[in-house]
Coordinates of C-alpha atoms in Angstrom, one line a residue:
M9 CA 52.1 -20.0 9.6
A10 CA 51.1 -17.2 10.9
G11 CA 50.9 -16.2 6.8
V12 CA 48.6 -19.2 5.7
E13 CA 46.7 -18.7 8.5
D14 CA 45.9 -15.5 7.1
A15 CA 45.9 -16.5 4.1
Q16 CA 43.2 -19.0 4.7
Q17 CA 41.3 -16.5 5.8
V18 CA 41.0 -14.1 3.2
E19 CA 39.9 -17.1 1.3
D20 CA 37.4 -18.3 3.7
E21 CA 35.6 -14.7 4.0
V22 CA 32.3 -14.3 2.3
G23 CA 32.1 -12.0 -0.8
V24 CA 34.8 -9.3 -2.4
G25 CA 37.7 -7.4 -1.2
P26 CA 37.8 -3.4 -2.4
H27 CA 37.2 -3.2 -6.0
P28 CA 40.1 -1.8 -8.3
Q29 CA 40.9 1.4 -9.3
P30 CA 39.3 3.2 -11.5
W31 CA 36.0 2.7 -10.1
P32 CA 33.3 2.1 -12.8
D33 CA 31.2 5.5 -13.3
D34 CA 27.5 3.4 -11.7
P35 CA 25.3 5.5 -9.6
R36 CA 24.2 2.0 -7.5
L37 CA 27.5 1.4 -6.3
D38 CA 28.5 3.0 -2.9
P39 CA 32.2 4.2 -3.1
E40 CA 32.7 3.0 1.0
L41 CA 32.3 -0.6 0.0
L42 CA 33.9 0.0 -3.0
A43 CA 37.0 1.1 -0.7
H44 CA 36.9 -1.0 1.5
G45 CA 34.9 -4.3 -0.3
D46 CA 31.9 -6.4 0.2
R47 CA 31.4 -9.0 2.4
R48 CA 27.9 -8.4 2.5
N49 CA 25.2 -12.0 2.4
V50 CA 24.7 -10.7 -1.2
V51 CA 24.5 -12.5 -4.5
D52 CA 27.1 -11.7 -6.1
A53 CA 24.6 -9.2 -9.3
Y54 CA 24.9 -6.3 -6.4
R55 CA 28.0 -6.7 -5.7
Y56 CA 28.9 -2.9 -4.1
W57 CA 25.9 -1.9 -5.2
S58 CA 23.9 0.1 -2.9
V59 CA 21.4 -0.9 0.1
E60 CA 19.1 1.4 -1.6
A61 CA 20.3 0.5 -5.1
I62 CA 19.3 -3.3 -4.0
V63 CA 15.7 -2.6 -2.9
A64 CA 15.0 0.1 -6.0
D65 CA 16.1 -2.9 -8.3
L66 CA 14.2 -5.7 -5.8
D67 CA 10.6 -3.4 -6.1
T68 CA 10.6 -3.7 -10.4
R69 CA 10.1 -8.2 -9.8
R70 CA 9.0 -9.1 -6.2
H71 CA 6.6 -11.8 -6.3
G72 CA 3.0 -11.4 -5.8
F73 CA 2.1 -12.8 -2.3
H74 CA 2.8 -10.8 1.2
V75 CA 3.4 -13.0 4.4
A76 CA 1.4 -12.4 7.5
V77 CA 3.1 -13.3 11.2
E78 CA 0.8 -12.9 14.4
N79 CA 3.5 -11.7 16.9
W80 CA 1.4 -11.8 20.6
K81 CA 4.4 -12.7 22.6
H82 CA 7.4 -11.6 20.3
D83 CA 8.2 -14.8 17.9
L84 CA 11.7 -15.8 17.9
N85 CA 10.7 -17.1 14.3
I86 CA 9.3 -13.6 13.1
G87 CA 13.0 -13.3 11.5
T88 CA 13.4 -16.4 10.0
V89 CA 10.0 -15.5 8.1
V90 CA 11.7 -12.2 6.6
R91 CA 15.0 -13.4 5.7
T92 CA 12.8 -16.5 3.9
A93 CA 10.8 -13.9 2.1
N94 CA 13.2 -11.9 1.3
A95 CA 15.0 -15.3 -0.2
F96 CA 11.8 -16.1 -2.7
L97 CA 11.0 -12.5 -3.0
A98 CA 8.0 -11.8 -1.4
A99 CA 6.0 -8.2 -1.7
E100 CA 5.9 -7.5 2.0
V101 CA 6.3 -8.7 5.6
H102 CA 3.7 -8.1 7.6
I103 CA 3.6 -7.8 12.0
V104 CA 0.5 -8.0 13.2
G105 CA 0.7 -7.3 17.3
N106 CA 4.0 -7.0 18.8
R107 CA 5.4 -3.9 16.7
R108 CA 8.5 -5.1 17.8
W109 CA 10.7 -8.3 17.0
N110 CA 13.9 -9.8 17.1
R111 CA 15.6 -9.4 14.5
R112 CA 18.6 -11.5 14.9
G113 CA 17.2 -14.4 12.5
A114 CA 16.3 -11.7 9.9
M115 CA 20.2 -11.9 9.5
V116 CA 20.0 -8.1 7.9
T117 CA 17.8 -9.2 4.7
D118 CA 15.2 -7.1 6.9
R119 CA 17.2 -3.7 5.1
Y120 CA 16.1 -5.3 1.6
Q121 CA 12.4 -6.6 2.6
H122 CA 9.6 -4.5 3.1
V123 CA 8.3 -4.9 6.6
R124 CA 4.9 -3.4 7.7
H125 CA 3.8 -3.4 11.0
H126 CA -0.5 -4.0 11.7
P127 CA -1.7 -3.3 15.6
T128 CA -4.3 -5.4 15.1
V129 CA -6.2 -8.4 13.2
D130 CA -8.6 -5.9 12.2
D131 CA -5.8 -4.1 10.9
L132 CA -4.3 -6.7 8.1
V133 CA -8.1 -7.1 7.3
A134 CA -8.5 -3.9 6.6
W135 CA -5.4 -3.0 4.6
A136 CA -6.0 -6.6 2.7
A137 CA -9.4 -5.6 1.5
A138 CA -8.5 -2.3 0.3
E139 CA -5.3 -3.8 -1.8
D140 CA -7.7 -6.7 -3.0
L141 CA -5.6 -9.6 -1.2
P142 CA -7.9 -12.5 0.1
L143 CA -5.8 -14.2 3.4
V144 CA -4.6 -17.6 3.0
G145 CA -4.2 -18.9 6.2
I146 CA -1.4 -21.9 7.1
D147 CA -2.1 -23.7 9.9
N148 CA -3.8 -27.3 10.1
L149 CA -6.8 -26.9 12.0
P150 CA -10.4 -28.4 11.7
G151 CA -11.5 -27.6 7.9
S152 CA -8.1 -26.3 6.4
V153 CA -7.1 -27.8 2.8
P154 CA -4.2 -29.4 1.7
L155 CA -1.6 -26.8 0.9
E156 CA -0.2 -29.5 -1.4
T157 CA -3.7 -29.7 -3.3
A158 CA -4.7 -26.1 -2.7
E159 CA -5.1 -23.6 -5.8
L160 CA -3.3 -20.5 -3.9
P161 CA -4.4 -17.3 -5.6
R162 CA -1.4 -15.6 -7.6
R163 CA -2.0 -12.8 -4.8
C164 CA -2.3 -13.2 -1.3
V165 CA -1.0 -12.6 1.7
L166 CA 0.4 -16.1 3.7
V167 CA -0.9 -15.5 7.0
L168 CA 1.2 -17.5 9.4
G169 CA 0.4 -18.2 13.6
Q170 CA 1.9 -17.8 16.7
E171 CA 4.9 -20.1 17.3
G172 CA 2.9 -22.5 19.6
P173 CA -1.0 -22.1 19.5
G174 CA -1.2 -21.3 15.7
L175 CA -3.4 -18.8 14.2
S176 CA -5.6 -16.8 16.5
P177 CA -9.0 -17.4 16.4
A178 CA -9.9 -13.7 15.4
M179 CA -7.3 -14.5 12.0
H180 CA -8.5 -17.6 11.6
E181 CA -11.8 -16.4 11.1
A182 CA -10.6 -13.5 8.7
C183 CA -8.8 -15.6 6.9
G184 CA -11.3 -17.4 3.2
L185 CA -8.7 -20.2 3.5
V186 CA -6.7 -21.9 5.4
C187 CA -4.3 -24.3 4.4
S188 CA -3.2 -27.2 6.8
I189 CA 0.2 -28.5 5.4
A190 CA 1.4 -32.8 4.9
M191 CA 3.6 -34.6 7.9
F192 CA 4.0 -37.7 7.9
G193 CA 5.4 -38.0 11.4
S194 CA 4.3 -38.2 15.4
T195 CA 4.1 -34.5 16.2
R196 CA 0.8 -32.3 15.3
S197 CA 2.8 -29.4 14.0
V198 CA 6.2 -27.5 12.6
N199 CA 8.1 -24.5 13.7
A200 CA 5.6 -21.4 12.0
S201 CA 9.2 -20.3 10.1
V202 CA 9.8 -23.4 8.9
A203 CA 5.9 -23.7 7.9
A204 CA 6.4 -19.8 6.6
A205 CA 9.1 -21.6 4.4
V206 CA 7.0 -24.1 3.0
A207 CA 3.9 -22.3 1.8
M208 CA 6.1 -20.1 0.6
H209 CA 8.1 -22.4 -1.8
T210 CA 4.6 -24.0 -2.7
W211 CA 3.5 -20.3 -4.0
V212 CA 7.1 -19.5 -6.0
R213 CA 7.0 -23.4 -7.3
R214 CA 3.6 -22.0 -9.3
H215 CA 3.2 -19.0 -10.3
A216 CA 7.5 -18.3 -10.4
L217 CA 8.1 -21.3 -11.8
G218 CA 4.8 -22.5 -13.6
L219 CA 5.4 -25.9 -11.9
P220 CA 2.4 -28.5 -11.2
S221 CA 1.2 -29.1 -7.7

């Protein structure tokens, strides 16, 4: 039975084993991965590629939206936001506030996703202004417009507040547009990482897939 269990374990493993010899002559491939196998959580097209080669390829086709997250109390949602940003090919993720964040939820995707730190809201605002990127807040604050029908700019920064209190007053003031997510149950808000995913997917539907609101 041990042999059957071992075979099942190999079958259930993610990825691929060592590449058969002779190895392909491709500078994008990592000799260590070719020799020992590639069990990373990457799409099949990137099997055996080095991290640097994957990032370089992603950089040729990243989308026009960025994601910013306020991190005043070491928000545990940031790792999940980074993972989702990688999945939707965001240009960058911006951490505003504390530099340190819990990377566990990112599931190593931060290796492939550009992450930039801004100590204060003013620092993010100045950077975005220099890049001509409008700030779009995601929160159900008074005066917000429905995300489902809002005209999201093709180039923008989608801004999420701290889990719980939402956008800080300073960040709210800095956003030229604030969008709310339609909800139909008893809770007044959704988890910050869920809100980020909804906002990113809304941008992707309109600007990457060309789907109507």
